């Protein structure tokens, strides 16, 4: 059994895998029996319940899985009570209920039990198993299922196990469906479901264990997963070979273009992120009047004074200077940190998008400008946008709340319009084309001023160093997240500075030999 989900599949792909198993000659009832028996084994080994176990069974196959779990826990000696929302069970689910009853199992129809009686039943339980819906709902939770979930939340505070997915969350997107449970352990069948990787569902899944159903996953699941989870272990791919005579040009140049009178330090934080992320050299192109003021912040970077207007904001002519000076050596361009949103900055963003044909990380003010002007038809660059939820809302013409609650849908919409996207936040989403990844690393202490600027620089460095751009972006976001976790574990959960995130990222990179 797998305890660390690396790849996840949409529920419809797993249902098709079940059908493929049936076509192979394994009846659906056997698949249900295998799944439920394996789940019961996990539950028994983990909790060894000595008191009452209440299993909440919904109307579909998830409820059938619950009846199999109930029977196998009862066989092991547990005191089991099933609270069922269905009085008209059919097919394999009905067969599972019949076998449980034949073994002397106890079933209560929820519609015939009062709220106080349900509360007493749940309140006296030592363990509750949620087998209400699994991935079987795409709309708001209603009726008896909603009633049981609400009573559960009001009266029960002990350990809870969910089968396949916690009730109340969409199996594909992780979106909340109204009221939902919070599991300590989710036993999912055949493969993790995509929705479990996205917030808010991710925060309600608890530990996840994958249980087999009696067929090899590789024979029934698609070769390509719908969602890939990325974590610390994947950072080993950032360990690029070194050789005698290697110099900074081999490690690649990152150019950072940004800054203004109000946010002069932002591009230098990106430069710091790029340097700590392993770039060979970094050019920081900033408005000419602010170059002497801020240029000393990161002396390891080269400072290039660029044309600007009377307010100290960059103009479109800045592109001519940086392109003529370094254009053929730049492996990745980071555009936007602290550049403001004036007409000069806006014209510069349009100019770069229309002229640059290499990898481009567009961040911060550059995203707001993109939201106002749109992507030029003549854009040729390999564009990666790095919005937080507020910037994503501007780009999509929606609200931040919608983005927070619908992170997968938001990432897919952004990727379809702009190319590559890093939707920052809890479990940052990285997507380009159909390749969708969720970064399972990070900490709230990353939500400090300048953290996003540092991330943009780390992404630029990773792209400059690595051949696979998509993998470079995934690993850069992971590195940034792991750096935040390391700072938190050292007691720096509050009051950290963005530059410390960059420095910690360098330390993480230096320790990758231990991965």
CSV table of C-alpha atoms in Angstrom, one decimal:
chain,number,residue,atom,x,y,z
A,1,UNK,CA,0.0,0.0,0.0
A,2,UNK,CA,1.3,3.4,-0.9
A,3,UNK,CA,1.3,6.1,1.8
A,4,UNK,CA,2.7,9.0,-0.3
A,5,UNK,CA,0.5,9.9,-3.3
A,6,UNK,CA,2.7,10.9,-6.2
A,7,UNK,CA,0.2,10.8,-9.0
A,8,UNK,CA,-3.6,11.2,-8.9
A,9,UNK,CA,-6.4,10.6,-11.4
A,10,UNK,CA,-9.7,12.2,-12.0
A,11,UNK,CA,-12.7,10.1,-10.7
A,12,UNK,CA,-14.0,9.4,-14.2
A,13,UNK,CA,-10.6,7.8,-15.1
A,14,UNK,CA,-10.8,5.6,-12.1
A,15,UNK,CA,-14.4,4.6,-12.8
A,16,UNK,CA,-13.3,3.7,-16.3
A,17,UNK,CA,-10.5,1.7,-14.8
A,18,UNK,CA,-13.1,-0.2,-12.7
A,19,UNK,CA,-15.0,-1.0,-16.0
A,20,UNK,CA,-11.7,-2.1,-17.6
A,21,UNK,CA,-11.2,-4.5,-14.6
A,22,UNK,CA,-14.7,-5.9,-15.1
A,23,UNK,CA,-13.9,-6.4,-18.8
A,24,UNK,CA,-10.8,-8.3,-17.8
A,25,UNK,CA,-13.1,-10.8,-15.9
A,26,UNK,CA,-13.1,-9.4,-12.4
A,27,UNK,CA,-16.7,-8.8,-11.3
A,28,UNK,CA,-17.6,-5.5,-9.7
A,29,UNK,CA,-18.6,-7.2,-6.5
A,30,UNK,CA,-15.1,-8.7,-6.2
A,31,UNK,CA,-13.6,-5.3,-6.8
A,32,UNK,CA,-15.8,-3.9,-4.0
A,33,UNK,CA,-14.9,-6.8,-1.7
A,34,UNK,CA,-11.2,-6.4,-2.3
A,35,UNK,CA,-11.3,-2.6,-1.7
A,36,UNK,CA,-13.4,-2.8,1.4
A,37,UNK,CA,-11.4,-5.7,2.9
A,38,UNK,CA,-8.1,-3.8,2.3
A,39,UNK,CA,-9.6,-0.6,3.9
A,40,UNK,CA,-10.8,-2.6,6.9
A,41,UNK,CA,-7.3,-4.0,7.3
A,42,UNK,CA,-5.8,-0.5,7.3
A,43,UNK,CA,-8.4,0.8,9.7
A,44,UNK,CA,-7.9,-2.1,12.1
A,45,UNK,CA,-4.1,-1.9,12.1
A,46,UNK,CA,-4.2,1.9,12.7
A,47,UNK,CA,-6.9,2.2,15.3
A,48,UNK,CA,-7.7,-1.2,16.9
A,49,UNK,CA,-11.1,0.1,18.0
A,50,UNK,CA,-12.3,-1.2,21.3
A,51,UNK,CA,-15.6,0.6,21.4
A,52,UNK,CA,-18.4,1.4,19.0
A,53,UNK,CA,-17.6,2.0,15.4
A,54,UNK,CA,-20.2,3.9,13.4
A,55,UNK,CA,-20.1,3.6,9.7
A,56,UNK,CA,-22.1,6.2,7.7
A,57,UNK,CA,-23.1,4.6,4.4
A,58,UNK,CA,-24.5,6.6,1.5
A,59,UNK,CA,-26.7,5.3,-1.4
A,60,UNK,CA,-24.1,4.4,-4.0
A,61,UNK,CA,-21.0,2.2,-4.3
A,62,UNK,CA,-19.2,4.2,-1.6
A,63,UNK,CA,-21.9,3.0,0.8
A,64,UNK,CA,-21.3,-0.5,-0.5
A,65,UNK,CA,-17.6,-0.2,0.3
A,66,UNK,CA,-18.7,0.9,3.8
A,67,UNK,CA,-20.7,-2.3,4.3
A,68,UNK,CA,-17.7,-4.4,3.3
A,69,UNK,CA,-15.6,-2.5,5.8
A,70,UNK,CA,-18.3,-2.9,8.4
A,71,UNK,CA,-18.4,-6.7,7.9
A,72,UNK,CA,-14.6,-7.1,8.1
A,73,UNK,CA,-14.3,-5.0,11.2
A,74,UNK,CA,-17.1,-7.0,12.8
A,75,UNK,CA,-15.2,-10.2,11.9
A,76,UNK,CA,-12.2,-8.8,13.8
A,77,UNK,CA,-14.4,-8.3,16.8
A,78,UNK,CA,-15.4,-4.6,16.6
A,79,UNK,CA,-18.8,-3.4,17.7
A,80,UNK,CA,-20.2,-2.0,14.5
A,81,UNK,CA,-23.3,0.0,13.7
A,82,UNK,CA,-24.1,1.1,10.2
A,83,UNK,CA,-26.2,4.3,9.7
A,84,UNK,CA,-27.5,4.2,6.1
A,85,UNK,CA,-29.1,6.9,4.1
A,86,UNK,CA,-30.6,4.5,1.6
A,87,UNK,CA,-33.5,2.2,1.9
A,88,UNK,CA,-33.4,1.1,-1.8
A,89,UNK,CA,-29.8,-0.1,-2.3
A,90,UNK,CA,-29.0,-1.9,-5.6
A,91,UNK,CA,-26.4,-4.0,-7.4
A,92,UNK,CA,-23.0,-4.6,-5.8
A,93,UNK,CA,-23.9,-2.2,-3.0
A,94,UNK,CA,-27.0,-4.2,-2.1
A,95,UNK,CA,-25.0,-7.4,-2.2
A,96,UNK,CA,-22.5,-5.9,0.3
A,97,UNK,CA,-25.3,-4.9,2.6
A,98,UNK,CA,-26.9,-8.3,2.4
A,99,UNK,CA,-23.7,-10.1,3.3
A,100,UNK,CA,-23.2,-7.7,6.3
A,101,UNK,CA,-26.7,-8.4,7.5
A,102,UNK,CA,-26.3,-12.2,7.0
A,103,UNK,CA,-23.3,-12.0,9.4
A,104,UNK,CA,-25.5,-10.4,12.1
A,105,UNK,CA,-24.7,-6.8,11.3
A,106,UNK,CA,-26.8,-3.9,12.6
A,107,UNK,CA,-28.2,-1.3,10.3
A,108,UNK,CA,-30.2,1.8,11.1
A,109,UNK,CA,-32.0,3.8,8.4
A,110,UNK,CA,-31.0,7.5,9.0
A,111,UNK,CA,-34.5,8.7,7.9
A,112,UNK,CA,-36.0,6.7,10.8
A,113,UNK,CA,-33.6,7.9,13.5
A,114,UNK,CA,-34.1,11.3,15.2
A,115,UNK,CA,-31.4,13.9,15.5
A,116,UNK,CA,-30.9,13.3,19.2
A,117,UNK,CA,-30.6,9.6,18.6
A,118,UNK,CA,-28.1,10.1,15.8
A,119,UNK,CA,-26.1,12.5,18.1
A,120,UNK,CA,-26.1,9.9,20.9
A,121,UNK,CA,-24.9,7.2,18.5
A,122,UNK,CA,-22.1,9.4,17.1
A,123,UNK,CA,-21.2,10.9,20.5
A,124,UNK,CA,-20.6,7.4,21.9
A,125,UNK,CA,-18.4,6.2,19.1
A,126,UNK,CA,-14.7,5.6,19.3
A,127,UNK,CA,-14.3,5.7,15.5
A,128,UNK,CA,-16.5,6.9,12.6
A,129,UNK,CA,-16.1,5.8,9.0
A,130,UNK,CA,-17.4,8.1,6.3
A,131,UNK,CA,-18.7,6.0,3.4
A,132,UNK,CA,-21.4,8.5,2.3
A,133,UNK,CA,-20.4,9.7,-1.1
A,134,UNK,CA,-16.7,9.3,-1.9
A,135,UNK,CA,-16.3,10.7,-5.4
A,136,UNK,CA,-20.0,10.2,-6.2
A,137,UNK,CA,-21.2,13.8,-6.0
A,138,UNK,CA,-20.5,16.9,-8.0
A,139,UNK,CA,-23.2,19.2,-6.5
A,140,UNK,CA,-24.1,20.7,-3.2
A,141,UNK,CA,-24.5,18.1,-0.4
A,142,UNK,CA,-28.2,17.8,0.4
A,143,UNK,CA,-30.8,15.6,2.2
A,144,UNK,CA,-29.9,12.8,4.6
A,145,UNK,CA,-26.2,13.0,3.7
A,146,UNK,CA,-26.0,16.7,4.6
A,147,UNK,CA,-28.0,16.0,7.8
A,148,UNK,CA,-25.6,13.3,8.9
A,149,UNK,CA,-22.5,15.4,8.2
A,150,UNK,CA,-23.9,18.4,10.1
A,151,UNK,CA,-24.7,16.2,13.1
A,152,UNK,CA,-21.3,14.5,12.9
A,153,UNK,CA,-19.6,17.9,13.0
A,154,UNK,CA,-21.7,19.0,16.0
A,155,UNK,CA,-21.4,15.9,18.2
A,156,UNK,CA,-18.2,13.9,17.3
A,157,UNK,CA,-14.6,14.8,17.9
A,158,UNK,CA,-12.8,11.5,17.6
A,159,UNK,CA,-10.9,9.9,14.8
A,160,UNK,CA,-12.6,9.7,11.4
A,161,UNK,CA,-11.7,7.6,8.4
A,162,UNK,CA,-13.0,8.6,4.9
A,163,UNK,CA,-13.3,6.1,2.1
A,164,UNK,CA,-12.0,7.4,-1.3
A,165,UNK,CA,-12.7,11.1,-0.6
A,166,UNK,CA,-14.0,13.0,2.5
A,167,UNK,CA,-17.7,13.7,1.9
A,168,UNK,CA,-18.3,17.3,1.0
A,169,UNK,CA,-15.5,17.8,-1.5
A,170,UNK,CA,-15.4,17.4,-5.3
A,171,UNK,CA,-13.4,14.4,-6.4
A,172,UNK,CA,-11.8,16.2,-9.4
A,173,UNK,CA,-11.3,19.7,-8.2
A,174,UNK,CA,-11.3,19.5,-4.4
A,175,UNK,CA,-14.0,22.2,-4.3
A,176,UNK,CA,-16.2,22.4,-1.2
A,177,UNK,CA,-19.7,21.2,-1.9
A,178,UNK,CA,-21.2,23.0,1.1
A,179,UNK,CA,-20.7,21.0,4.3
A,180,UNK,CA,-17.9,18.5,4.6
A,181,UNK,CA,-16.0,16.2,7.0
A,182,UNK,CA,-12.4,16.4,8.1
A,183,UNK,CA,-10.7,13.0,8.0
A,184,UNK,CA,-7.7,11.9,10.0
A,185,UNK,CA,-7.2,9.1,7.4
A,186,UNK,CA,-8.5,8.7,3.9
A,187,UNK,CA,-8.3,5.2,2.4
A,188,UNK,CA,-8.6,5.7,-1.3
A,189,UNK,CA,-9.1,2.9,-3.8
A,190,UNK,CA,-6.7,2.0,-6.7
A,191,UNK,CA,-5.2,5.5,-7.0
A,192,UNK,CA,-5.5,8.9,-5.3
A,193,UNK,CA,-8.2,11.1,-6.7
A,194,UNK,CA,-7.2,14.4,-8.2
A,195,UNK,CA,-9.4,16.5,-5.9
A,196,UNK,CA,-7.5,15.4,-2.8
A,197,UNK,CA,-4.5,17.3,-4.1
A,198,UNK,CA,-6.2,20.7,-4.2
A,199,UNK,CA,-7.3,22.9,-1.3
A,200,UNK,CA,-9.7,23.0,0.4
A,201,UNK,CA,-10.1,19.2,0.1
A,202,UNK,CA,-6.3,18.6,0.7
A,203,UNK,CA,-6.7,20.0,4.2
A,204,UNK,CA,-9.6,17.6,5.0
A,205,UNK,CA,-8.0,14.4,3.7
A,206,UNK,CA,-5.6,13.8,6.5
A,207,UNK,CA,-3.1,11.0,5.8
A,208,UNK,CA,-3.9,9.1,2.6
A,209,UNK,CA,-3.4,5.4,2.1
A,210,UNK,CA,-4.1,3.8,-1.3
A,211,UNK,CA,-5.8,0.4,-1.1
A,212,UNK,CA,-5.7,-2.2,-4.0
A,213,UNK,CA,-8.9,-3.5,-5.6
A,214,UNK,CA,-7.4,-6.7,-7.0
A,215,UNK,CA,-6.0,-5.7,-10.4
A,216,UNK,CA,-2.6,-4.1,-11.2
A,217,UNK,CA,-3.1,-0.3,-11.6
A,218,UNK,CA,-0.8,-0.2,-14.6
A,219,UNK,CA,-3.2,-2.5,-16.5
A,220,UNK,CA,-6.3,-0.3,-16.1
A,221,UNK,CA,-5.2,3.3,-15.4
A,222,UNK,CA,-4.0,5.6,-18.1
A,223,UNK,CA,-0.3,5.9,-18.5
A,224,UNK,CA,-0.4,9.6,-17.9
A,225,UNK,CA,-1.8,10.8,-14.5
A,226,UNK,CA,-4.2,13.8,-14.4
A,227,UNK,CA,-2.3,15.5,-11.5
A,228,UNK,CA,1.3,15.0,-10.3
A,229,UNK,CA,2.2,15.8,-6.7
A,230,UNK,CA,5.7,17.3,-6.3
A,231,UNK,CA,7.6,17.4,-3.1
A,232,UNK,CA,11.0,17.5,-1.5
A,233,UNK,CA,12.1,14.2,-2.8
A,234,UNK,CA,11.8,15.5,-6.4
A,235,UNK,CA,14.4,18.2,-5.8
A,236,UNK,CA,17.1,15.7,-6.5
A,237,UNK,CA,16.5,16.4,-10.2
A,238,UNK,CA,17.9,19.9,-9.6
A,239,UNK,CA,21.3,18.4,-8.9
A,240,UNK,CA,22.9,19.2,-12.3
A,241,UNK,CA,26.3,17.8,-13.1
A,242,UNK,CA,29.5,19.8,-12.5
A,243,UNK,CA,32.8,19.4,-14.2
A,244,UNK,CA,36.3,20.9,-14.1
A,245,UNK,CA,36.3,24.1,-16.0
A,246,UNK,CA,32.7,24.8,-15.6
A,247,UNK,CA,32.0,28.5,-15.5
A,248,UNK,CA,29.1,30.8,-14.8
A,249,UNK,CA,28.0,30.9,-18.4
A,250,UNK,CA,27.3,27.1,-18.3
A,251,UNK,CA,24.9,27.8,-15.4
A,252,UNK,CA,23.0,30.3,-17.4
A,253,UNK,CA,22.1,34.0,-17.3
A,254,UNK,CA,18.9,35.4,-15.8
A,255,UNK,CA,17.9,39.0,-16.6
A,256,UNK,CA,15.5,40.7,-14.2
A,257,UNK,CA,13.6,43.7,-15.6
A,258,UNK,CA,11.7,45.9,-13.2
A,259,UNK,CA,11.8,48.5,-10.4
A,260,UNK,CA,10.3,51.9,-10.0
A,261,UNK,CA,10.4,54.8,-7.6
A,262,UNK,CA,8.0,53.1,-5.2
A,263,UNK,CA,9.3,49.6,-5.4
A,264,UNK,CA,13.0,49.8,-6.1
A,265,UNK,CA,14.1,46.8,-4.1
A,266,UNK,CA,11.7,44.2,-5.7
A,267,UNK,CA,13.9,43.4,-8.8
A,268,UNK,CA,16.9,42.9,-6.5
A,269,UNK,CA,15.0,40.4,-4.4
A,270,UNK,CA,14.3,38.5,-7.7
A,271,UNK,CA,18.0,38.8,-8.5
A,272,UNK,CA,18.8,37.4,-5.1
A,273,UNK,CA,16.4,34.5,-5.7
A,274,UNK,CA,18.0,33.8,-9.0
A,275,UNK,CA,21.5,33.8,-7.6
A,276,UNK,CA,20.6,31.6,-4.6
A,277,UNK,CA,18.7,29.4,-7.0
A,278,UNK,CA,21.9,28.6,-8.8
A,279,UNK,CA,22.0,30.9,-11.8
A,280,UNK,CA,25.5,31.6,-13.2
A,281,UNK,CA,25.0,35.3,-13.5
A,282,UNK,CA,22.2,37.8,-13.1
A,283,UNK,CA,21.6,41.1,-14.8
A,284,UNK,CA,19.3,43.5,-13.0
A,285,UNK,CA,17.8,46.1,-15.3
A,286,UNK,CA,16.3,49.0,-13.4
A,287,UNK,CA,15.4,52.6,-14.0
A,288,UNK,CA,18.6,54.7,-14.3
A,289,UNK,CA,17.8,57.1,-11.5
A,290,UNK,CA,17.3,54.3,-9.0
A,291,UNK,CA,20.3,52.1,-10.0
A,292,UNK,CA,22.7,53.9,-7.6
A,293,UNK,CA,20.2,53.8,-4.8
A,294,UNK,CA,19.4,50.1,-4.9
A,295,UNK,CA,22.3,48.6,-6.8
A,296,UNK,CA,24.3,47.8,-3.7
A,297,UNK,CA,21.6,45.5,-2.3
A,298,UNK,CA,22.8,42.5,-4.3
A,299,UNK,CA,26.4,43.3,-5.3
A,300,UNK,CA,26.7,39.8,-6.8
A,301,UNK,CA,24.4,40.9,-9.6
A,302,UNK,CA,25.2,43.2,-12.5
A,303,UNK,CA,23.2,46.4,-12.5
A,304,UNK,CA,22.1,47.8,-15.8
A,305,UNK,CA,20.6,51.3,-15.7
A,306,UNK,CA,17.8,51.6,-18.2
A,307,UNK,CA,15.8,54.4,-19.8
A,308,UNK,CA,13.0,55.7,-17.6
A,309,UNK,CA,10.5,58.6,-17.5
A,310,UNK,CA,10.4,61.6,-15.1
A,311,UNK,CA,8.7,59.5,-12.4
A,312,UNK,CA,11.4,57.0,-12.4
A,313,UNK,CA,9.5,54.3,-14.2
A,314,UNK,CA,10.9,52.2,-17.0
A,315,UNK,CA,9.9,53.0,-20.6
A,316,UNK,CA,9.7,50.7,-23.7
A,317,UNK,CA,13.2,51.9,-24.8
A,318,UNK,CA,14.6,49.9,-21.8
A,319,UNK,CA,14.1,46.7,-23.9
A,320,UNK,CA,16.4,48.0,-26.7
A,321,UNK,CA,19.2,48.5,-24.1
A,322,UNK,CA,18.9,45.1,-22.5
A,323,UNK,CA,18.3,43.2,-25.7
A,324,UNK,CA,21.4,44.8,-27.4
A,325,UNK,CA,23.6,44.3,-24.3
A,326,UNK,CA,22.7,40.8,-23.3
A,327,UNK,CA,19.9,39.5,-25.5
A,328,UNK,CA,21.7,36.5,-27.0
A,329,UNK,CA,23.0,35.4,-23.6
A,330,UNK,CA,19.8,35.5,-21.6
A,331,UNK,CA,18.4,32.1,-20.9
A,332,UNK,CA,15.4,33.4,-18.9
A,333,UNK,CA,13.9,36.8,-18.5
A,334,UNK,CA,12.0,37.8,-15.4
A,335,UNK,CA,9.7,40.8,-16.0
A,336,UNK,CA,7.6,42.8,-13.7
A,337,UNK,CA,8.9,42.9,-10.1
A,338,UNK,CA,8.2,46.4,-8.7
A,339,UNK,CA,7.9,48.1,-12.1
A,340,UNK,CA,4.6,49.9,-11.4
A,341,UNK,CA,1.7,50.2,-13.8
A,342,UNK,CA,2.2,53.5,-15.5
A,343,UNK,CA,2.1,54.0,-19.3
A,344,UNK,CA,5.9,53.4,-19.6
A,345,UNK,CA,5.7,50.1,-17.8
A,346,UNK,CA,2.7,49.1,-19.8
A,347,UNK,CA,4.3,49.8,-23.1
A,348,UNK,CA,7.5,48.0,-22.0
A,349,UNK,CA,5.5,44.8,-21.1
A,350,UNK,CA,3.8,44.9,-24.5
A,351,UNK,CA,7.1,45.4,-26.2
A,352,UNK,CA,8.8,42.5,-24.5
A,353,UNK,CA,5.9,40.2,-25.0
A,354,UNK,CA,6.0,41.0,-28.7
A,355,UNK,CA,9.8,40.8,-29.1
A,356,UNK,CA,11.3,38.2,-26.8
A,357,UNK,CA,11.2,34.6,-28.0
A,358,UNK,CA,12.8,32.9,-25.0
A,359,UNK,CA,11.4,31.8,-21.6
A,360,UNK,CA,9.7,34.7,-19.8
A,361,UNK,CA,8.5,34.8,-16.2
A,362,UNK,CA,5.9,37.5,-15.9
A,363,UNK,CA,5.3,38.5,-12.3
A,364,UNK,CA,3.8,41.2,-10.0
A,365,UNK,CA,2.9,44.5,-11.8
A,366,UNK,CA,3.5,42.8,-15.1
A,367,UNK,CA,0.5,40.6,-14.4
A,368,UNK,CA,-1.7,43.6,-13.7
A,369,UNK,CA,-0.6,45.1,-17.0
A,370,UNK,CA,-1.3,41.8,-18.8
A,371,UNK,CA,-4.8,41.8,-17.3
A,372,UNK,CA,-5.4,45.3,-18.7
A,373,UNK,CA,-3.9,44.8,-22.2
A,374,UNK,CA,-4.2,41.1,-22.9
A,375,UNK,CA,-1.6,38.9,-24.6
A,376,UNK,CA,-0.4,40.3,-27.9
A,377,UNK,CA,-1.2,38.1,-30.9
A,378,UNK,CA,2.4,38.3,-32.0
A,379,UNK,CA,3.8,37.0,-28.6
A,380,UNK,CA,6.4,34.4,-29.3
A,381,UNK,CA,7.9,33.8,-25.9
A,382,UNK,CA,7.5,30.7,-23.7
A,383,UNK,CA,5.4,32.6,-21.1
A,384,UNK,CA,5.1,31.7,-17.5
A,385,UNK,CA,2.8,33.8,-15.3
A,386,UNK,CA,3.1,33.6,-11.5
A,387,UNK,CA,-0.1,35.1,-10.0
A,388,UNK,CA,-1.3,35.0,-6.5
A,389,UNK,CA,-5.0,34.6,-6.1
A,390,UNK,CA,-5.7,38.4,-6.3
A,391,UNK,CA,-3.7,38.7,-9.5
A,392,UNK,CA,-5.3,35.6,-10.9
A,393,UNK,CA,-8.8,37.1,-10.3
A,394,UNK,CA,-7.8,40.2,-12.3
A,395,UNK,CA,-6.5,38.1,-15.1
A,396,UNK,CA,-9.7,36.0,-15.2
A,397,UNK,CA,-12.2,38.9,-14.5
A,398,UNK,CA,-13.5,37.2,-11.4
A,399,UNK,CA,-13.1,37.5,-7.6
A,400,UNK,CA,-10.3,36.4,-5.4
A,401,UNK,CA,-12.7,34.3,-3.4
A,402,UNK,CA,-13.7,32.3,-6.5
A,403,UNK,CA,-10.0,31.6,-7.2
A,404,UNK,CA,-9.4,30.5,-3.6
A,405,UNK,CA,-12.4,28.1,-3.8
A,406,UNK,CA,-11.7,26.9,-7.3
A,407,UNK,CA,-8.0,26.6,-7.7
A,408,UNK,CA,-7.9,23.8,-10.3
A,409,UNK,CA,-10.5,25.5,-12.5
A,410,UNK,CA,-8.6,28.8,-12.2
A,411,UNK,CA,-5.3,27.3,-13.1
A,412,UNK,CA,-6.8,25.6,-16.1
A,413,UNK,CA,-8.4,28.8,-17.3
A,414,UNK,CA,-5.2,30.7,-16.9
A,415,UNK,CA,-3.2,28.1,-18.7
A,416,UNK,CA,-5.6,28.0,-21.6
A,417,UNK,CA,-5.3,31.8,-22.1
A,418,UNK,CA,-1.7,32.5,-21.3
A,419,UNK,CA,0.4,29.3,-21.5
A,420,UNK,CA,2.4,28.4,-18.4
A,421,UNK,CA,1.0,29.3,-15.0
A,422,UNK,CA,2.1,29.1,-11.4
A,423,UNK,CA,-1.0,29.8,-9.3
A,424,UNK,CA,0.6,30.6,-5.9
A,425,UNK,CA,-0.9,29.8,-2.6
A,426,UNK,CA,-1.6,26.7,-0.5
A,427,UNK,CA,-0.4,23.8,-2.6
A,428,UNK,CA,0.7,26.0,-5.5
A,429,UNK,CA,-0.6,24.7,-8.9
A,430,UNK,CA,1.8,24.5,-11.9
A,431,UNK,CA,0.2,24.0,-15.3
A,432,UNK,CA,1.1,24.2,-19.0
A,433,UNK,CA,-1.0,22.5,-21.6
A,434,UNK,CA,-2.4,19.4,-20.1
A,435,UNK,CA,0.5,18.9,-17.6
A,436,UNK,CA,-0.8,19.8,-14.2
A,437,UNK,CA,1.2,19.5,-11.0
A,438,UNK,CA,0.5,20.4,-7.4
A,439,UNK,CA,3.4,21.4,-5.2
A,440,UNK,CA,3.0,19.7,-1.8
A,441,UNK,CA,5.5,22.0,0.0
A,442,UNK,CA,5.2,25.4,1.6
A,443,UNK,CA,4.3,27.2,4.8
A,444,UNK,CA,2.3,30.3,5.8
A,445,UNK,CA,5.6,32.1,6.6
A,446,UNK,CA,6.1,32.5,2.9
A,447,UNK,CA,3.4,35.1,2.8
A,448,UNK,CA,5.7,38.1,3.4
A,449,UNK,CA,6.5,41.1,1.2
A,450,UNK,CA,9.0,40.2,-1.5
A,451,UNK,CA,8.5,36.4,-1.2
A,452,UNK,CA,6.9,36.3,-4.7
A,453,UNK,CA,9.8,38.3,-6.1
A,454,UNK,CA,12.3,35.8,-4.7
A,455,UNK,CA,10.2,33.0,-6.2
A,456,UNK,CA,10.2,34.6,-9.7
A,457,UNK,CA,14.0,34.7,-9.5
A,458,UNK,CA,14.3,31.1,-8.4
A,459,UNK,CA,12.1,30.1,-11.3
A,460,UNK,CA,14.3,32.1,-13.7
A,461,UNK,CA,17.4,30.4,-12.4
A,462,UNK,CA,15.9,26.9,-12.7
A,463,UNK,CA,14.9,27.5,-16.3
A,464,UNK,CA,18.3,28.9,-17.1
A,465,UNK,CA,20.0,25.8,-15.6
A,466,UNK,CA,17.7,23.0,-16.7
A,467,UNK,CA,16.8,21.8,-20.2
A,468,UNK,CA,13.2,20.8,-19.4
A,469,UNK,CA,11.4,24.1,-18.7
A,470,UNK,CA,8.2,22.6,-17.2
A,471,UNK,CA,10.2,20.5,-14.8
A,472,UNK,CA,12.4,23.5,-14.0
A,473,UNK,CA,9.3,25.5,-12.9
A,474,UNK,CA,7.8,22.7,-10.9
A,475,UNK,CA,11.1,22.2,-9.0
A,476,UNK,CA,11.7,25.9,-8.5
A,477,UNK,CA,8.3,26.3,-6.8
A,478,UNK,CA,9.0,23.2,-4.7
A,479,UNK,CA,12.4,24.6,-3.7
A,480,UNK,CA,10.7,27.9,-2.6
A,481,UNK,CA,8.1,25.9,-0.6
A,482,UNK,CA,10.7,23.7,1.1
A,483,UNK,CA,12.8,26.8,2.0
A,484,UNK,CA,9.7,28.1,3.8
A,485,UNK,CA,9.2,24.8,5.7
A,486,UNK,CA,12.8,24.8,6.8
A,487,UNK,CA,12.6,28.3,8.1
A,488,UNK,CA,9.4,27.4,10.0
A,489,UNK,CA,11.1,24.3,11.5
A,490,UNK,CA,13.9,26.4,12.8
A,491,UNK,CA,11.5,28.6,14.7
A,492,UNK,CA,11.2,31.4,12.1
A,493,UNK,CA,7.4,31.2,11.5
A,494,UNK,CA,7.0,34.9,12.0
A,495,UNK,CA,9.0,38.0,11.1
A,496,UNK,CA,11.1,36.4,8.4
A,497,UNK,CA,12.4,38.5,5.5
A,498,UNK,CA,12.1,37.6,1.9
A,499,UNK,CA,15.9,37.5,1.5
A,500,UNK,CA,16.0,34.8,4.1
A,501,UNK,CA,13.8,32.6,1.9
A,502,UNK,CA,16.4,33.0,-0.9
A,503,UNK,CA,19.3,32.2,1.4
A,504,UNK,CA,17.4,29.1,2.8
A,505,UNK,CA,16.8,28.0,-0.8
A,506,UNK,CA,20.5,28.0,-1.4
A,507,UNK,CA,21.0,25.9,1.7
A,508,UNK,CA,18.4,23.4,0.6
A,509,UNK,CA,20.1,23.2,-2.8
A,510,UNK,CA,23.4,22.5,-1.1
A,511,UNK,CA,21.9,19.7,0.9
A,512,UNK,CA,20.3,17.8,-2.0
A,513,UNK,CA,23.0,15.1,-1.7
A,514,UNK,CA,21.0,13.8,1.2
A,515,UNK,CA,17.8,13.4,-0.8
